[in-house]
Amino acid sequence: MRTGTLKQILLITDGCSNQGEDPASIARIIAEQGITVNVIGILEETQTEESQGLNEVEEIASNGQGVSQIVYKQALSQTVQAVTKQAMNETLQGVVNKELQQILGNTRSMDELPPEQRGEVMEVVDELGETCDLEVLVLVDTSASMTNKLPTVQEALIDLSISMNARIGRSRFSIYQFPGRRKPIHQLVDWTSKLESISSIFAKISTGGVTPTGPALKEAMHQFGKKSLKRRLFHNEYTDVEEA
Amino acid sequence: MNTQMLKKPDISFYKGQIITGKWHKKTYHVVRKLGSGAIGTVYLCVCNNVQVALKVSKQSHSITSEVNVLKVLKKVQGHRLGPSLIDVDDYVHRNGYVYSFYVMEYISGEPLSQFVNRHGEEWLYSLLVGFLKDLQALHNEGYIFGDLKMENLIVSRKPARLRWVDVGGTTLVGRSIKEYTEFYDRAYWQAGTRKADPGYDLFALAMVVLRIYYPQGFERGNNPKKTLMQKTSMAIKHTGIRQLINKMLNGEMIEADIVKNELIYYTMKQNRSRTQQVNTKQHTRHDSVVYPMMEVLSILSISGLCYLYVAIFM
């Protein structure tokens, strides 16, 4: 069973979008391209989980076929890691479920199997999760209110790369901030497997501006497209991966 | 599918609720909640007059993963690693959603930190000797415990034995650690990778020992390795054991058996020097007995005087 490379966008934000297209509908389009959109909403110490402003988080993720989580910044490292892994797992279960449906007939999915057989299928999912290649584009909200959270975000991302690089499969990351100066997003780190050296980049980020989450997501999707296009040109290798 | 999973509500059982499995039709009476973690909630239940622990979660795949681990542990049950698996089934909630659960042996006991506080430090090391033997058996099976931490360890009685209660982090050697907790995580302290190898568990075990001395934990600081060295030297007086803990933290220890043997060697040596300590202790005990007696006498004599005063002059 081949899964190819899993592609994810990880959006880290602390508030609602206030400019451009509806991010949830953009997320739906991105999901159609085979890219999962996960969202992490960071709370202020004074906020509660039910507070307004982060309602959008769950909506974007559900439309983006991804996972969402709302956390206080102390818990960010563990959450970034858990969300990424859970989303991988769900995508892979989706792949396995499709295979199962072909074998067992229309309506069967993993959860409908008796527990004894489910265990064996789960081993396949675990195996795939360990060996598949993964690409994560991290999209960090750098509007003014995020300033004091960026050191934590940086730590969480370094930690994510430590976790993902412990896998057998290859992992690659790129980091973008939004809003960019004149564009919706601005590249901070190009595709790389190691994020240990990102501390210098986060130190000199300029924060401020509005929160154009929709346009930022749209641009982020194209970064997968560009990259694979470039790879095609270099390696002259035609894959069946859907293009953005 | 993902959308549905997100919307699936958390599940909680109430005291007295009767849970019947969809597949095997076994019935469980909920007694009380034992605890909840990242993945699910564990309840104490009764089935056929036997106390059991039932873990339920909305994440069916996590339950299935843990069941797979418990099945592996079952194969080496000659050695009794972790709780034994009793049943795996689904619970169909009234809301229409299906929640997976599994049932395991209920291990009663007290938390490690509480046990050590009550019985003394020497118990910590003798419990660890037994635990390291179990750990070696697990490693021999090709598995790493992963999420080794204070909360996952319980001291069961008669005989006192350190046992693990949550196997959610157990990972095949060579893979990435499934679940971990920052304070006990080798990579968090910049002392190695998050890949599953025996050294990962031994690092976490050393952190469990440190946690006994620092119940609140401590910060990583600018130089994590230095922090660990400092905290170890401040907490552990015995030179040999301190060096052993440092070796576990540095990644110099890659086999549970070797740690076990060194620990036996040092604790035996420590016991010989302990006899002298006990003698000095007895002296202090005499003192502490004399003082309360004097206090009682003085109180009695004062109240006697008062009584006389009242009897004569009133």
XYZ file of C-alpha atoms in Angstrom:
558
model
C 0.000 0.000 0.000
C 1.542 3.320 -1.040
C 0.583 6.581 0.580
C 3.158 8.879 -0.974
C 3.886 12.051 0.923
C 1.396 13.392 3.457
C 0.930 17.138 3.130
C -0.259 19.376 5.935
C -0.671 23.043 6.616
C -0.405 23.925 10.308
C -1.984 27.274 11.103
C -1.049 28.827 14.451
C -3.156 31.831 15.397
C -4.658 33.640 18.359
C -7.622 35.343 16.817
C -10.183 35.701 14.100
C -9.401 36.597 10.525
C -10.507 40.114 9.634
C -9.539 40.509 6.010
C -10.116 38.731 2.708
C -11.834 35.458 1.886
C -13.459 33.166 4.465
C -10.625 30.896 5.648
C -12.998 27.944 6.146
C -13.981 27.887 2.472
C -10.342 28.200 1.419
C -9.523 25.293 3.737
C -12.168 23.180 1.995
C -10.555 23.847 -1.395
C -7.112 23.038 0.001
C -8.404 19.763 1.415
C -9.693 18.895 -2.045
C -6.094 19.136 -3.266
C -5.048 16.455 -0.801
C -3.549 18.846 1.740
C -4.814 18.682 5.331
C -5.347 21.951 7.220
C -4.739 21.775 10.987
C -5.331 24.730 13.260
C -4.020 25.570 16.716
C -5.628 28.478 18.547
C -3.596 30.027 21.354
C -5.481 31.471 24.320
C -4.452 34.368 26.512
C -4.148 33.483 30.200
C -7.302 35.502 30.843
C -9.380 33.737 28.193
C -11.475 30.632 28.672
C -11.927 27.912 26.111
C -15.449 29.008 25.289
C -14.455 32.589 24.652
C -15.278 34.300 21.406
C -12.654 34.918 18.785
C -11.421 31.403 18.373
C -14.684 29.969 17.034
C -13.163 30.015 13.607
C -10.423 27.556 14.597
C -12.605 24.459 14.593
C -14.438 25.499 11.486
C -11.275 25.947 9.429
C -9.893 22.587 10.532
C -13.090 20.657 9.925
C -13.357 22.077 6.429
C -9.672 21.377 5.907
C -10.147 17.709 6.902
C -7.746 18.351 9.755
C -7.470 18.555 13.510
C -7.962 21.611 15.680
C -7.007 22.344 19.241
C -7.304 25.407 21.433
C -4.585 25.736 24.088
C -2.803 28.029 26.478
C 0.704 28.800 25.332
C 2.400 26.662 28.014
C 0.914 23.554 26.425
C 1.844 24.507 22.869
C 4.798 22.157 22.315
C 2.872 19.019 23.161
C -0.149 20.195 21.213
C 1.701 20.983 17.984
C 3.134 17.499 18.061
C -0.119 15.778 18.996
C -2.163 17.633 16.370
C 0.331 16.810 13.613
C 0.434 13.145 14.560
C -3.307 12.825 14.977
C -3.910 14.416 11.597
C -1.411 12.042 9.980
C -3.140 9.171 11.652
C -6.562 10.218 10.453
C -5.371 10.733 6.906
C -3.754 7.311 6.902
C -6.877 5.745 8.388
C -8.785 7.341 5.551
C -6.406 5.676 3.083
C -6.711 2.330 4.862
C -10.487 2.628 5.054
C -10.661 3.133 1.293
C -8.642 -0.018 0.767
C -10.882 -1.868 3.202
C -13.978 -0.742 1.365
C -12.574 -2.129 -1.853
C -11.892 -5.449 -0.188
C -14.904 -5.780 2.083
C -17.601 -3.944 0.152
C -19.177 -0.556 0.413
C -20.025 0.407 3.921
C -17.277 -1.247 5.928
C -14.776 0.989 7.663
C -12.223 0.160 10.298
C -14.494 1.132 13.194
C -17.127 -1.340 12.033
C -14.792 -4.307 12.192
C -14.887 -6.514 15.281
C -12.214 -5.474 17.819
C -10.053 -8.514 17.102
C -9.552 -7.622 13.440
C -9.320 -3.930 14.146
C -6.035 -4.508 15.971
C -4.389 -5.932 12.892
C -5.574 -3.063 10.705
C -4.285 -0.616 13.319
C -0.842 -2.148 13.061
C -0.872 -1.321 9.359
C -1.885 2.278 10.122
C 0.876 2.578 12.750
C 3.393 1.173 10.313
C 2.360 3.668 7.615
C 2.519 6.538 10.094
C 6.063 5.599 10.982
C 7.342 5.174 7.455
C 5.452 7.683 5.291
C 7.054 10.951 4.200
C 5.584 14.118 5.634
C 5.569 17.750 4.575
C 4.304 20.410 6.961
C 3.936 24.043 6.033
C 3.679 26.058 9.219
C 1.743 29.289 8.915
C 2.270 31.582 11.887
C 0.003 34.513 12.658
C 2.303 37.425 13.503
C -0.299 40.097 14.134
C 0.487 42.381 17.091
C -1.158 40.254 19.796
C 1.098 37.287 18.957
C 4.354 39.082 19.861
C 4.706 37.587 23.340
C 3.802 34.103 22.093
C 6.412 33.791 19.364
C 9.227 32.434 21.575
C 6.891 29.617 22.619
C 5.873 28.981 19.004
C 9.528 28.718 18.052
C 10.217 26.215 20.804
C 7.175 24.177 19.827
C 8.307 23.984 16.200
C 11.831 22.870 17.116
C 10.216 20.226 19.286
C 7.967 19.147 16.406
C 10.956 18.560 14.164
C 12.646 16.509 16.909
C 9.557 14.296 17.157
C 9.006 13.920 13.450
C 12.674 13.265 12.691
C 12.606 10.365 15.136
C 10.365 8.585 12.603
C 11.695 6.293 9.914
C 9.990 8.276 7.131
C 11.343 11.626 5.952
C 9.875 14.885 7.282
C 10.206 18.327 5.765
C 9.041 21.666 7.102
C 8.725 25.214 5.905
C 7.626 28.230 7.914
C 5.702 31.258 6.724
C 4.422 34.254 8.640
C 1.318 36.240 7.830
C 0.611 39.024 7.110
C 3.713 39.701 4.978
C 4.783 43.237 4.295
C 3.058 43.656 0.937
C 1.995 40.072 0.325
C -0.396 37.839 2.255
C 2.455 35.635 3.529
C 6.213 35.903 3.939
C 8.669 33.010 3.907
C 10.746 32.553 7.048
C 12.215 29.106 6.427
C 12.352 27.250 3.118
C 11.673 23.488 2.987
C 14.102 21.767 5.325
C 14.180 18.660 7.504
C 15.864 20.291 10.494
C 14.323 23.163 12.393
C 16.943 23.316 15.154
C 18.465 26.479 13.691
C 15.341 28.601 13.477
C 15.919 30.604 16.649
C 17.655 33.440 14.792
C 14.737 33.821 12.399
C 12.079 34.246 15.033
C 14.106 36.831 16.916
C 13.896 39.380 14.119
C 10.290 38.895 13.038
C 8.307 42.091 12.774
C 4.813 41.697 14.148
C 1.742 43.790 13.566
C -1.028 44.356 11.033
C -4.359 42.726 10.311
C -5.178 39.003 10.207
C -5.869 37.938 6.618
C -6.152 34.212 7.375
C -8.066 33.331 4.182
C -5.633 34.906 1.699
C -2.704 33.545 3.709
C -4.015 29.967 3.461
C -4.556 30.396 -0.259
C -0.957 31.489 -0.779
C 0.312 28.704 1.473
C -1.386 26.103 -0.720
C 0.532 27.415 -3.717
C 3.828 26.887 -1.897
C 3.267 23.130 -2.124
C 2.493 23.548 -5.808
C 5.587 25.607 -6.536
C 7.843 23.256 -4.709
C 6.658 20.134 -6.425
C 6.738 21.953 -9.768
C 10.354 22.859 -9.162
C 11.149 19.314 -8.191
C 9.530 18.093 -11.375
C 11.685 20.374 -13.466
C 14.859 19.325 -11.710
C 14.266 15.616 -11.545
C 12.016 15.370 -14.576
C 9.876 13.055 -12.526
C 6.155 12.835 -13.105
C 4.160 11.679 -10.145
C 0.450 11.211 -9.767
C 0.288 13.666 -6.891
C -2.433 16.207 -7.373
C -1.200 19.667 -8.222
C -2.442 22.833 -6.587
C -14.797 11.170 8.284
C -12.478 13.644 9.972
C -15.268 16.123 10.397
C -17.357 13.554 12.191
C -14.499 12.604 14.481
C -14.087 16.202 15.524
C -17.702 16.599 16.402
C -17.872 13.335 18.309
C -18.462 14.425 21.917
C -16.344 13.285 24.852
C -17.778 10.442 26.851
C -18.242 10.080 30.570
C -19.883 7.346 32.597
C -21.737 7.967 35.839
C -21.564 5.971 39.057
C -23.834 2.956 38.865
C -24.089 2.976 35.092
C -24.185 -0.392 33.363
C -21.992 -0.750 30.307
C -22.727 -3.589 27.914
C -20.315 -4.367 25.091
C -21.615 -4.430 21.534
C -19.651 -7.498 20.464
C -19.044 -9.691 23.482
C -22.133 -8.605 25.493
C -20.270 -8.557 28.814
C -21.703 -6.233 31.463
C -19.740 -3.807 33.606
C -21.039 -1.807 36.585
C -19.296 1.529 36.963
C -18.057 2.074 40.538
C -16.062 5.262 40.190
C -13.683 7.206 37.984
C -10.027 6.357 38.525
C -8.491 9.060 36.380
C -8.325 10.593 32.961
C -5.463 11.378 30.629
C -4.760 12.666 27.160
C -6.332 9.685 25.480
C -9.227 8.605 27.631
C -10.768 7.980 31.007
C -10.309 4.970 33.256
C -13.149 3.711 35.465
C -13.205 1.180 38.242
C -15.908 -1.333 37.348
C -17.231 -4.614 38.587
C -17.810 -7.582 36.322
C -18.890 -10.941 37.789
C -17.920 -9.713 41.286
C -14.394 -8.938 40.142
C -12.962 -5.434 40.198
C -11.603 -4.369 36.829
C -10.348 -1.162 35.219
C -12.137 0.007 32.088
C -10.604 2.564 29.739
C -12.845 4.351 27.258
C -12.011 7.019 24.684
C -13.549 8.801 21.754
C -10.371 8.049 19.830
C -11.004 4.501 18.769
C -7.609 4.131 17.107
C -5.747 4.998 20.328
C -7.688 2.354 22.213
C -6.870 -0.186 19.509
C -3.183 0.775 19.666
C -3.066 0.306 23.415
C -4.819 -3.024 23.135
C -2.127 -4.155 20.704
C 0.509 -3.287 23.313
C -1.346 -5.085 26.100
C -1.514 -8.165 23.894
C 2.251 -8.089 23.485
C 2.665 -7.769 27.249
C 0.365 -10.738 27.663
C 2.805 -12.883 25.734
C 5.423 -12.262 28.415
C 2.984 -12.479 31.314
C 5.128 -15.161 32.904
C 6.775 -12.044 34.156
C 3.595 -9.970 34.685
C 4.479 -6.788 32.865
C 1.750 -4.248 33.300
C -1.943 -5.002 33.741
C -3.376 -7.992 31.914
C -6.001 -7.490 29.223
C -9.465 -8.865 29.914
C -11.807 -7.609 27.191
C -12.021 -5.273 24.188
C -15.354 -3.997 22.963
C -17.452 -1.074 21.751
C -20.056 0.891 23.664
C -22.954 2.299 21.667
C -24.019 5.572 23.245
C -27.562 6.893 23.118
C -26.278 9.701 20.883
C -25.544 7.068 18.234
C -21.780 7.312 18.435
C -19.674 4.258 19.122
C -16.940 4.444 21.750
C -14.213 1.817 21.961
C -13.125 0.555 25.339
C -10.914 -2.097 26.823
C -10.951 -3.786 30.194
C -7.847 -4.684 32.151
C -6.857 -6.042 35.531
C -7.337 -3.475 38.307
C -4.072 -2.836 40.103
C -4.665 -1.254 43.479
C -1.845 0.444 45.269
C -0.463 3.783 46.191
C 1.510 6.328 44.176
C 5.271 5.832 44.261
C 6.031 9.228 45.792
C 3.593 8.655 48.658
C 4.983 5.203 49.319
C 8.576 6.456 49.454
C 7.620 9.342 51.735
C 6.027 6.956 54.183
C 8.543 4.138 54.114
C 11.797 5.896 53.398
C 14.324 6.298 50.647
C 15.821 2.825 50.878
C 12.503 1.426 49.616
C 12.798 3.505 46.470
C 15.932 1.686 45.414
C 14.747 -1.777 46.293
C 11.529 -1.160 44.302
C 13.627 0.055 41.389
C 15.652 -3.153 41.343
C 12.485 -5.159 40.704
C 11.226 -2.620 38.217
C 14.456 -2.674 36.203
C 14.065 -6.420 35.846
C 10.598 -5.904 34.320
C 11.940 -3.164 32.082
C 14.676 -5.465 30.803
C 12.043 -8.111 30.008
C 10.027 -5.533 28.058
C 13.119 -4.383 26.165
C 13.925 -7.991 25.350
C 10.538 -8.187 23.633
C 11.580 -5.273 21.413
C 9.458 -2.643 23.149
C 10.219 0.618 24.948
C 7.839 1.833 27.644
C 8.035 5.457 26.453
C 5.863 7.505 28.776
C 7.572 6.504 32.000
C 6.531 8.967 34.708
C 5.464 9.201 38.317
C 1.755 9.157 37.463
C 2.086 5.899 35.535
C 3.721 4.034 38.403
C 1.937 2.390 41.296
C 3.245 0.403 44.249
C 1.119 -2.692 44.732
C 1.348 -4.497 48.076
C 2.178 -7.919 49.387
C 4.864 -8.001 48.286
C 5.574 -4.338 47.570
C 6.172 -4.028 43.863
C 6.466 -1.134 41.446
C 4.114 -1.589 38.496
C 3.156 0.463 35.505
C -0.509 1.199 34.927
C -0.687 3.037 31.592
C 0.870 1.470 28.527
C -0.203 4.170 26.046
C 3.361 5.227 25.254
C 4.809 1.781 24.601
C 6.676 1.865 21.308
C 8.557 -0.626 19.123
C 12.337 -0.199 19.337
C 13.607 2.020 16.516
C 10.371 3.950 16.055
C 9.440 7.401 17.304
C 8.183 7.553 20.898
C 4.365 7.502 20.804
C 3.625 9.486 23.938
C 5.854 11.323 26.336
C 5.790 13.919 29.111
C 8.184 16.856 28.899
C 9.813 16.529 32.309
C 10.723 12.877 31.654
C 11.553 13.281 27.955
C 15.167 12.879 26.873
C 14.793 15.189 23.871
C 13.232 17.955 25.978
C 16.394 17.992 28.122
C 18.528 17.984 24.971
C 20.103 14.739 26.048
C 19.264 12.692 22.966
C 16.639 11.850 20.373
C 12.997 10.851 20.694
C 13.676 7.523 19.012
C 12.707 4.460 21.026
C 15.774 2.732 22.500
C 16.408 1.289 25.993
C 18.359 4.409 26.971
C 15.183 6.462 26.537
C 13.437 4.539 29.318
C 16.500 4.659 31.558
C 16.677 8.445 31.182
C 13.003 8.717 32.134
C 13.544 6.416 35.106
C 16.366 8.636 36.362
C 13.962 11.577 36.088
C 11.402 9.634 38.134
C 14.028 9.304 40.877
C 14.767 13.041 40.707
C 11.062 13.776 40.863
C 10.917 12.060 44.276
C 13.338 14.683 45.596
C 11.724 17.556 43.654
C 7.977 16.862 43.794
C 7.191 20.101 41.960
C 9.755 19.417 39.233
C 12.126 22.124 38.056
C 12.774 24.344 35.056
C 15.038 23.365 32.162
C 17.148 26.548 32.327
C 19.605 27.770 29.705
C 21.852 24.761 29.996
C 19.584 21.722 30.529
C 22.419 19.230 31.043
C 24.029 21.403 33.677
C 20.675 21.840 35.415
C 20.293 18.077 35.623
C 23.808 17.631 37.036
C 23.216 20.293 39.673
C 19.848 18.935 40.731
C 21.234 15.404 40.981
C 24.213 16.409 43.108
C 21.992 18.454 45.428
C 19.448 15.664 45.915
C 21.349 12.399 46.073
C 23.902 12.106 48.848
C 25.174 8.619 48.059
C 28.121 8.993 45.649
C 27.683 5.692 43.830
C 23.959 6.120 43.223
C 24.477 9.721 42.174
C 27.029 8.652 39.597
C 24.678 5.935 38.376
C 21.817 8.435 37.950
C 24.159 10.770 36.083
C 25.154 7.964 33.742
C 21.482 7.243 33.039
C 20.928 10.918 32.254
C 24.007 11.150 30.024
C 23.030 8.205 27.873
C 25.922 6.094 29.112
C 23.500 3.461 30.340
C 21.848 1.465 27.588
C 20.832 -1.688 29.414
C 18.383 -2.014 32.303
C 20.183 -5.104 33.636
C 23.436 -3.207 34.102
C 21.663 -0.420 35.980
C 19.994 -3.057 38.128
C 23.274 -4.744 39.022
C 24.960 -1.458 39.910
C 21.975 -0.479 42.019
C 22.075 -3.771 43.938
C 25.793 -3.283 44.521
C 25.368 0.243 45.893
C 22.298 -0.405 48.039
C 23.991 -3.383 49.664
C 27.026 -1.245 50.407
C 24.773 1.482 51.748
C 23.026 -0.931 54.092
C 26.299 -1.853 55.772
C 26.976 1.776 56.655
C 23.370 2.227 57.703
C 23.742 0.206 60.932
C 25.823 3.031 62.380
C 23.216 5.585 61.394
C 20.537 3.615 63.201
C 22.547 3.749 66.443
C 22.755 7.523 66.345
C 19.066 7.685 65.571
C 18.217 5.797 68.770
C 19.936 8.477 70.843
C 17.761 11.160 69.405
C 14.709 9.047 70.000
C 15.470 8.929 73.760
C 15.660 12.696 73.805
C 12.391 13.083 72.012
C 10.701 10.745 74.514
C 12.063 12.595 77.565
C 10.870 16.026 76.521
C 7.129 15.252 76.163
C 7.179 13.472 79.548
C 8.576 16.580 81.219
C 5.944 18.646 79.509
C 3.147 16.399 80.780
C 4.555 16.483 84.322
C 4.777 20.256 84.384
C 1.244 20.630 83.059
C -0.040 18.205 85.706
C 1.783 20.029 88.513
C 0.492 23.423 87.359
C -3.087 22.177 87.185
C -2.585 20.531 90.634
C -1.488 23.848 92.096
C -4.486 25.561 90.560
C -6.762 22.905 92.064
C -5.221 23.404 95.506
C -5.555 27.179 95.153
C -9.212 26.836 94.233
C -9.910 24.266 96.978
C -8.233 26.292 99.743
C -9.141 29.872 98.978
C -12.560 29.609 97.321
